[in-house]
Amino acid sequence: MVDSPDLHDAYPERPCGTAVLILAGSSGRVENGRAELFARHGARARAIRWFGGVDQRPAPHEVPIELFAAQLELLRKDHDRIAVVGTSFGAEAALVTASLFPVDITVAIAPSSVIWSGNDGAGWSSHWTHRGAPLPAVRFDADWTPSTEPPEYRSLYETSLELDGERTAAATIAVERIPGRVILVAGGDDRVWPSDGFAAAIARRRREHGRETTVVTHPSAGHRVVLPGEPAPTGGVRMARGGTESADAELGALAWPEIAQALRLHD
């Protein structure tokens, strides 16, 4: 096991041939526990910080997609298959990366079907760049204000999608370009953004292009999904996330067999 403030490597005792890159969302954390979970079941796992670290962008704003592609290529060495597992903004990153670079399995937890804007403190632009250029992104509704305390942001994302149909279409992730296995995990009570609707849109777009997608949902789960063997996450940006600890864990339990089968994990 190798640790740094921006990276956590976990190695299995009985390798299954799969290497996994793990991406957190807006918390910016390194998902050490999730990496260890996958390693216990046979995967070589690497969790990384992708913004706010050494020589990294300070926020989810114009982060090069090549950052994730380079990590996946390193993991591809000596492994039969590579996977990326991302949550929230990390799920957005995972889907965009897999649409541009070869990935065998993509697991998007609380995903988005489009690319969103980010702010680095100096101004707004896309979350991601590719070959040095910002990718098209949906702009936020400047007139939106929260109506709950703590704030629920789901309606902000929903109204922002409707502002400019052409921009939203341009920002839609080309998930039909992902040839490998895609697993989407979404809670029906997600109060951060409409991940259940995003998952449905991704599956529909892929289906229209003849590609299969596995969608796992739970009507009472929220934005955070707890996989078997994980503690419920804490901290992060202050907001309403929906769900309950038990429902979030139930969704994780539903998703785990699909994830384990795709990654060929051991019991």
mmCIF file of C-alpha atoms in Angstrom:
data_model
loop_
_atom_site.group_PDB
_atom_site.id
_atom_site.type_symbol
_atom_site.label_atom_id
_atom_site.label_comp_id
_atom_site.label_asym_id
_atom_site.label_seq_id
_atom_site.Cartn_x
_atom_site.Cartn_y
_atom_site.Cartn_z
ATOM 1 C CA MET A 1 0.000 0.000 0.000
ATOM 2 C CA VAL A 2 1.305 3.469 -0.967
ATOM 3 C CA ASP A 3 -0.086 6.656 0.540
ATOM 4 C CA SER A 4 0.303 10.345 -0.181
ATOM 5 C CA PRO A 5 -2.044 13.253 0.516
ATOM 6 C CA ASP A 6 -3.333 12.966 -3.046
ATOM 7 C CA LEU A 7 -3.316 9.222 -3.701
ATOM 8 C CA HIS A 8 -4.038 5.904 -2.013
ATOM 9 C CA ASP A 9 -3.017 2.560 -3.525
ATOM 10 C CA ALA A 10 -4.493 -0.700 -2.295
ATOM 11 C CA TYR A 11 -3.287 -4.137 -3.419
ATOM 12 C CA PRO A 12 -5.221 -7.413 -3.192
ATOM 13 C CA GLU A 13 -3.909 -10.600 -1.625
ATOM 14 C CA ARG A 14 -5.664 -12.605 -4.379
ATOM 15 C CA PRO A 15 -5.689 -10.516 -7.565
ATOM 16 C CA CYS A 16 -8.715 -10.906 -9.823
ATOM 17 C CA GLY A 17 -7.081 -9.201 -12.798
ATOM 18 C CA THR A 18 -8.993 -5.907 -12.501
ATOM 19 C CA ALA A 19 -7.527 -2.515 -11.685
ATOM 20 C CA VAL A 20 -9.855 0.250 -10.488
ATOM 21 C CA LEU A 21 -9.479 4.032 -10.441
ATOM 22 C CA ILE A 22 -11.706 5.616 -7.775
ATOM 23 C CA LEU A 23 -12.873 9.237 -8.000
ATOM 24 C CA ALA A 24 -14.699 11.158 -5.289
ATOM 25 C CA GLY A 25 -17.064 14.052 -5.899
ATOM 26 C CA SER A 26 -17.083 17.648 -4.701
ATOM 27 C CA SER A 27 -15.670 16.688 -1.287
ATOM 28 C CA GLY A 28 -12.269 16.424 -2.951
ATOM 29 C CA ARG A 29 -11.381 13.553 -0.638
ATOM 30 C CA VAL A 30 -9.207 10.563 -1.464
ATOM 31 C CA GLU A 31 -11.502 7.532 -1.133
ATOM 32 C CA ASN A 32 -9.106 5.382 0.916
ATOM 33 C CA GLY A 33 -11.807 3.177 2.396
ATOM 34 C CA ARG A 34 -13.414 2.418 -0.948
ATOM 35 C CA ALA A 35 -10.014 1.517 -2.415
ATOM 36 C CA GLU A 36 -9.416 -0.927 0.447
ATOM 37 C CA LEU A 37 -12.894 -2.405 -0.067
ATOM 38 C CA PHE A 38 -12.177 -3.233 -3.701
ATOM 39 C CA ALA A 39 -8.739 -4.596 -2.815
ATOM 40 C CA ARG A 40 -10.250 -6.956 -0.240
ATOM 41 C CA HIS A 41 -12.263 -8.470 -3.086
ATOM 42 C CA GLY A 42 -9.341 -8.878 -5.471
ATOM 43 C CA ALA A 43 -8.978 -5.603 -7.375
ATOM 44 C CA ARG A 44 -5.892 -3.443 -7.553
ATOM 45 C CA ALA A 45 -7.366 -0.098 -6.521
ATOM 46 C CA ARG A 46 -6.136 3.468 -6.708
ATOM 47 C CA ALA A 47 -8.052 6.402 -5.224
ATOM 48 C CA ILE A 48 -6.870 9.858 -6.234
ATOM 49 C CA ARG A 49 -7.528 13.476 -5.438
ATOM 50 C CA TRP A 50 -8.294 15.238 -8.700
ATOM 51 C CA PHE A 51 -8.536 18.856 -7.623
ATOM 52 C CA GLY A 52 -7.062 20.895 -4.797
ATOM 53 C CA GLY A 53 -3.893 18.794 -4.607
ATOM 54 C CA VAL A 54 -0.289 19.363 -5.575
ATOM 55 C CA ASP A 55 -0.022 20.753 -9.129
ATOM 56 C CA GLN A 56 -3.790 20.363 -9.563
ATOM 57 C CA ARG A 57 -6.595 22.754 -10.330
ATOM 58 C CA PRO A 58 -7.877 24.428 -7.140
ATOM 59 C CA ALA A 59 -11.516 23.504 -7.809
ATOM 60 C CA PRO A 60 -13.627 21.353 -10.167
ATOM 61 C CA HIS A 61 -12.956 23.832 -12.964
ATOM 62 C CA GLU A 62 -11.144 23.074 -16.243
ATOM 63 C CA VAL A 63 -9.692 19.813 -14.917
ATOM 64 C CA PRO A 64 -7.922 17.972 -17.775
ATOM 65 C CA ILE A 65 -9.626 14.685 -18.628
ATOM 66 C CA GLU A 66 -6.146 13.469 -19.550
ATOM 67 C CA LEU A 67 -5.418 13.350 -15.806
ATOM 68 C CA PHE A 68 -7.785 10.386 -15.434
ATOM 69 C CA ALA A 69 -6.747 8.766 -18.713
ATOM 70 C CA ALA A 70 -3.096 8.795 -17.627
ATOM 71 C CA GLN A 71 -3.952 7.086 -14.334
ATOM 72 C CA LEU A 72 -5.966 4.428 -16.145
ATOM 73 C CA GLU A 73 -3.121 3.721 -18.550
ATOM 74 C CA LEU A 74 -0.763 3.229 -15.610
ATOM 75 C CA LEU A 75 -3.229 0.796 -14.071
ATOM 76 C CA ARG A 76 -3.693 -1.057 -17.351
ATOM 77 C CA LYS A 77 -0.162 -2.416 -17.123
ATOM 78 C CA ASP A 78 -0.184 -5.985 -15.808
ATOM 79 C CA HIS A 79 -3.985 -6.126 -15.530
ATOM 80 C CA ASP A 80 -6.570 -7.840 -17.684
ATOM 81 C CA ARG A 81 -9.122 -5.040 -17.435
ATOM 82 C CA ILE A 82 -9.436 -1.516 -16.055
ATOM 83 C CA ALA A 83 -12.400 0.184 -14.433
ATOM 84 C CA VAL A 84 -13.246 3.657 -13.219
ATOM 85 C CA VAL A 85 -15.627 4.149 -10.298
ATOM 86 C CA GLY A 86 -16.774 7.721 -9.721
ATOM 87 C CA THR A 87 -19.301 9.434 -7.481
ATOM 88 C CA SER A 88 -21.210 12.655 -8.280
ATOM 89 C CA PHE A 89 -18.732 15.031 -9.991
ATOM 90 C CA GLY A 90 -16.419 12.012 -10.030
ATOM 91 C CA ALA A 91 -19.127 10.034 -11.865
ATOM 92 C CA GLU A 92 -19.338 12.857 -14.398
ATOM 93 C CA ALA A 93 -15.560 12.611 -14.812
ATOM 94 C CA ALA A 94 -15.737 8.828 -15.163
ATOM 95 C CA LEU A 95 -18.347 8.945 -17.928
ATOM 96 C CA VAL A 96 -16.571 11.714 -19.852
ATOM 97 C CA THR A 97 -13.248 9.880 -19.581
ATOM 98 C CA ALA A 98 -14.753 6.594 -20.770
ATOM 99 C CA SER A 99 -16.358 8.384 -23.728
ATOM 100 C CA LEU A 100 -12.929 9.612 -24.860
ATOM 101 C CA PHE A 101 -10.475 6.894 -23.785
ATOM 102 C CA PRO A 102 -10.678 3.078 -23.619
ATOM 103 C CA VAL A 103 -12.144 1.825 -20.339
ATOM 104 C CA ASP A 104 -13.507 -1.682 -19.792
ATOM 105 C CA ILE A 105 -15.972 -0.957 -16.975
ATOM 106 C CA THR A 106 -17.452 2.368 -15.865
ATOM 107 C CA VAL A 107 -19.360 2.622 -12.588
ATOM 108 C CA ALA A 108 -21.078 5.990 -12.124
ATOM 109 C CA ILE A 109 -22.642 6.537 -8.698
ATOM 110 C CA ALA A 110 -25.084 9.480 -8.509
ATOM 111 C CA PRO A 111 -24.192 10.315 -12.128
ATOM 112 C CA SER A 112 -24.849 13.259 -14.429
ATOM 113 C CA SER A 113 -25.798 12.917 -18.079
ATOM 114 C CA VAL A 114 -24.279 16.302 -18.942
ATOM 115 C CA ILE A 115 -21.133 18.298 -18.230
ATOM 116 C CA TRP A 116 -21.567 21.119 -15.726
ATOM 117 C CA SER A 117 -19.875 24.451 -15.179
ATOM 118 C CA GLY A 118 -17.402 25.059 -12.394
ATOM 119 C CA ASN A 119 -15.895 28.123 -10.753
ATOM 120 C CA ASP A 120 -12.273 28.559 -9.714
ATOM 121 C CA GLY A 121 -12.939 31.794 -7.846
ATOM 122 C CA ALA A 122 -12.066 33.905 -10.861
ATOM 123 C CA GLY A 123 -14.891 32.881 -13.168
ATOM 124 C CA TRP A 124 -17.067 30.148 -14.623
ATOM 125 C CA SER A 125 -16.084 27.566 -17.204
ATOM 126 C CA SER A 126 -16.448 23.843 -17.812
ATOM 127 C CA HIS A 127 -15.595 21.217 -15.225
ATOM 128 C CA TRP A 128 -13.327 19.564 -17.802
ATOM 129 C CA THR A 129 -10.885 20.216 -20.609
ATOM 130 C CA HIS A 130 -9.770 17.879 -23.383
ATOM 131 C CA ARG A 131 -6.643 18.612 -25.406
ATOM 132 C CA GLY A 132 -6.420 21.948 -23.643
ATOM 133 C CA ALA A 133 -9.906 23.187 -24.542
ATOM 134 C CA PRO A 134 -12.876 23.424 -22.164
ATOM 135 C CA LEU A 135 -15.625 20.946 -23.018
ATOM 136 C CA PRO A 136 -19.148 22.359 -23.559
ATOM 137 C CA ALA A 137 -20.936 22.754 -20.229
ATOM 138 C CA VAL A 138 -24.371 23.685 -18.925
ATOM 139 C CA ARG A 139 -24.548 27.121 -17.306
ATOM 140 C CA PHE A 140 -26.320 27.554 -13.992
ATOM 141 C CA ASP A 141 -29.562 29.479 -13.588
ATOM 142 C CA ALA A 142 -28.387 32.811 -12.131
ATOM 143 C CA ASP A 143 -31.896 33.585 -10.817
ATOM 144 C CA TRP A 144 -32.187 30.428 -8.719
ATOM 145 C CA THR A 145 -32.206 30.726 -4.934
ATOM 146 C CA PRO A 146 -32.485 27.892 -2.394
ATOM 147 C CA SER A 147 -35.821 27.414 -0.669
ATOM 148 C CA THR A 148 -34.655 25.004 2.047
ATOM 149 C CA GLU A 149 -32.160 24.993 4.895
ATOM 150 C CA PRO A 150 -29.721 23.350 4.397
ATOM 151 C CA PRO A 151 -30.035 24.004 0.657
ATOM 152 C CA GLU A 152 -31.299 21.386 -1.752
ATOM 153 C CA TYR A 153 -29.685 21.934 -5.149
ATOM 154 C CA ARG A 154 -31.742 19.489 -7.194
ATOM 155 C CA SER A 155 -34.060 22.171 -8.564
ATOM 156 C CA LEU A 156 -31.070 24.332 -9.541
ATOM 157 C CA TYR A 157 -29.774 21.569 -11.789
ATOM 158 C CA GLU A 158 -33.240 20.865 -13.159
ATOM 159 C CA THR A 159 -33.974 24.490 -14.065
ATOM 160 C CA SER A 160 -30.478 25.051 -15.462
ATOM 161 C CA LEU A 161 -30.990 22.217 -17.947
ATOM 162 C CA GLU A 162 -33.960 24.099 -19.417
ATOM 163 C CA LEU A 163 -32.236 27.471 -19.928
ATOM 164 C CA ASP A 164 -30.588 26.786 -23.270
ATOM 165 C CA GLY A 165 -31.540 23.636 -25.165
ATOM 166 C CA GLU A 166 -28.666 23.919 -27.623
ATOM 167 C CA ARG A 167 -26.113 24.340 -24.845
ATOM 168 C CA THR A 168 -27.555 21.409 -22.923
ATOM 169 C CA ALA A 169 -27.425 19.242 -26.046
ATOM 170 C CA ALA A 170 -23.799 20.236 -26.666
ATOM 171 C CA ALA A 171 -22.915 19.462 -23.046
ATOM 172 C CA THR A 172 -24.553 16.035 -23.064
ATOM 173 C CA ILE A 173 -21.944 13.351 -22.451
ATOM 174 C CA ALA A 174 -21.463 11.115 -25.500
ATOM 175 C CA VAL A 175 -22.110 7.958 -23.498
ATOM 176 C CA GLU A 176 -22.889 6.069 -26.700
ATOM 177 C CA ARG A 177 -19.138 6.136 -27.373
ATOM 178 C CA ILE A 178 -18.450 4.002 -24.296
ATOM 179 C CA PRO A 179 -18.071 0.452 -25.623
ATOM 180 C CA GLY A 180 -17.458 -1.209 -22.273
ATOM 181 C CA ARG A 181 -19.800 -2.127 -19.443
ATOM 182 C CA VAL A 182 -21.598 0.827 -17.821
ATOM 183 C CA ILE A 183 -23.259 0.586 -14.401
ATOM 184 C CA LEU A 184 -25.283 3.513 -13.056
ATOM 185 C CA VAL A 185 -26.320 3.770 -9.398
ATOM 186 C CA ALA A 186 -28.841 6.441 -8.387
ATOM 187 C CA GLY A 187 -31.120 7.285 -5.476
ATOM 188 C CA GLY A 188 -34.680 8.363 -6.137
ATOM 189 C CA ASP A 189 -34.509 10.825 -3.214
ATOM 190 C CA ASP A 190 -31.287 12.502 -4.369
ATOM 191 C CA ARG A 191 -31.627 16.135 -3.217
ATOM 192 C CA VAL A 192 -28.293 17.293 -4.697
ATOM 193 C CA TRP A 193 -29.109 16.737 -8.354
ATOM 194 C CA PRO A 194 -31.527 14.495 -10.265
ATOM 195 C CA SER A 195 -29.205 11.517 -10.548
ATOM 196 C CA ASP A 196 -32.149 9.179 -11.109
ATOM 197 C CA GLY A 197 -33.265 11.237 -14.116
ATOM 198 C CA PHE A 198 -29.694 11.525 -15.343
ATOM 199 C CA ALA A 199 -29.265 7.745 -15.114
ATOM 200 C CA ALA A 200 -32.442 7.214 -17.122
ATOM 201 C CA ALA A 201 -31.255 9.679 -19.774
ATOM 202 C CA ILE A 202 -27.858 7.970 -20.044
ATOM 203 C CA ALA A 203 -29.440 4.528 -20.389
ATOM 204 C CA ARG A 204 -31.886 5.825 -22.993
ATOM 205 C CA ARG A 205 -29.155 7.451 -25.088
ATOM 206 C CA ARG A 206 -27.050 4.303 -24.978
ATOM 207 C CA ARG A 207 -30.047 2.121 -25.827
ATOM 208 C CA GLU A 208 -30.768 4.266 -28.886
ATOM 209 C CA HIS A 209 -27.253 3.409 -30.074
ATOM 210 C CA GLY A 210 -27.548 -0.308 -29.349
ATOM 211 C CA ARG A 211 -25.547 -0.270 -26.119
ATOM 212 C CA GLU A 212 -26.668 -1.943 -22.905
ATOM 213 C CA THR A 213 -26.536 -0.248 -19.514
ATOM 214 C CA THR A 214 -27.163 -1.529 -16.013
ATOM 215 C CA VAL A 215 -29.171 0.901 -13.869
ATOM 216 C CA VAL A 216 -29.585 0.270 -10.142
ATOM 217 C CA THR A 217 -31.945 2.531 -8.181
ATOM 218 C CA HIS A 218 -33.710 2.752 -4.840
ATOM 219 C CA PRO A 219 -36.646 5.145 -4.385
ATOM 220 C CA SER A 220 -35.682 6.232 -0.862
ATOM 221 C CA ALA A 221 -31.905 6.532 -1.277
ATOM 222 C CA GLY A 222 -30.185 9.874 -1.592
ATOM 223 C CA HIS A 223 -27.031 11.241 -3.178
ATOM 224 C CA ARG A 224 -24.611 9.224 -1.092
ATOM 225 C CA VAL A 225 -24.460 5.481 -1.723
ATOM 226 C CA VAL A 226 -22.920 3.177 0.870
ATOM 227 C CA LEU A 227 -21.440 -0.044 -0.488
ATOM 228 C CA PRO A 228 -21.357 -3.163 1.720
ATOM 229 C CA GLY A 229 -18.503 -2.884 4.188
ATOM 230 C CA GLU A 230 -18.298 0.917 3.996
ATOM 231 C CA PRO A 231 -19.183 3.329 6.804
ATOM 232 C CA ALA A 232 -21.684 6.053 6.003
ATOM 233 C CA PRO A 233 -19.706 9.060 4.695
ATOM 234 C CA THR A 234 -19.632 12.337 6.598
ATOM 235 C CA GLY A 235 -18.371 15.851 5.931
ATOM 236 C CA GLY A 236 -18.241 17.550 2.574
ATOM 237 C CA VAL A 237 -19.996 20.687 1.375
ATOM 238 C CA ARG A 238 -22.966 21.635 3.543
ATOM 239 C CA MET A 239 -26.177 20.713 1.671
ATOM 240 C CA ALA A 240 -29.199 18.441 1.812
ATOM 241 C CA ARG A 241 -28.429 15.107 0.174
ATOM 242 C CA GLY A 242 -31.673 13.200 0.690
ATOM 243 C CA GLY A 243 -32.091 9.561 1.568
ATOM 244 C CA THR A 244 -31.443 7.880 4.892
ATOM 245 C CA GLU A 245 -28.477 5.913 6.158
ATOM 246 C CA SER A 246 -30.423 2.661 5.816
ATOM 247 C CA ALA A 247 -31.780 3.419 2.324
ATOM 248 C CA ASP A 248 -28.362 4.542 1.093
ATOM 249 C CA ALA A 249 -26.905 1.257 2.362
ATOM 250 C CA GLU A 250 -29.745 -0.711 0.752
ATOM 251 C CA LEU A 251 -28.962 0.887 -2.600
ATOM 252 C CA GLY A 252 -25.301 0.007 -2.127
ATOM 253 C CA ALA A 253 -26.265 -3.592 -1.374
ATOM 254 C CA LEU A 254 -28.359 -3.728 -4.548
ATOM 255 C CA ALA A 255 -25.533 -2.288 -6.635
ATOM 256 C CA TRP A 256 -22.715 -4.397 -5.234
ATOM 257 C CA PRO A 257 -23.516 -7.710 -7.028
ATOM 258 C CA GLU A 258 -23.617 -5.874 -10.375
ATOM 259 C CA ILE A 259 -20.337 -4.103 -9.650
ATOM 260 C CA ALA A 260 -18.675 -7.270 -8.350
ATOM 261 C CA GLN A 261 -19.746 -9.283 -11.375
ATOM 262 C CA ALA A 262 -18.551 -6.651 -13.866
ATOM 263 C CA LEU A 263 -15.181 -6.242 -12.120
ATOM 264 C CA ARG A 264 -14.923 -10.027 -11.558
ATOM 265 C CA LEU A 265 -14.324 -9.537 -7.868
ATOM 266 C CA HIS A 266 -13.954 -12.355 -5.383
ATOM 267 C CA ASP A 267 -16.616 -12.980 -2.719
#
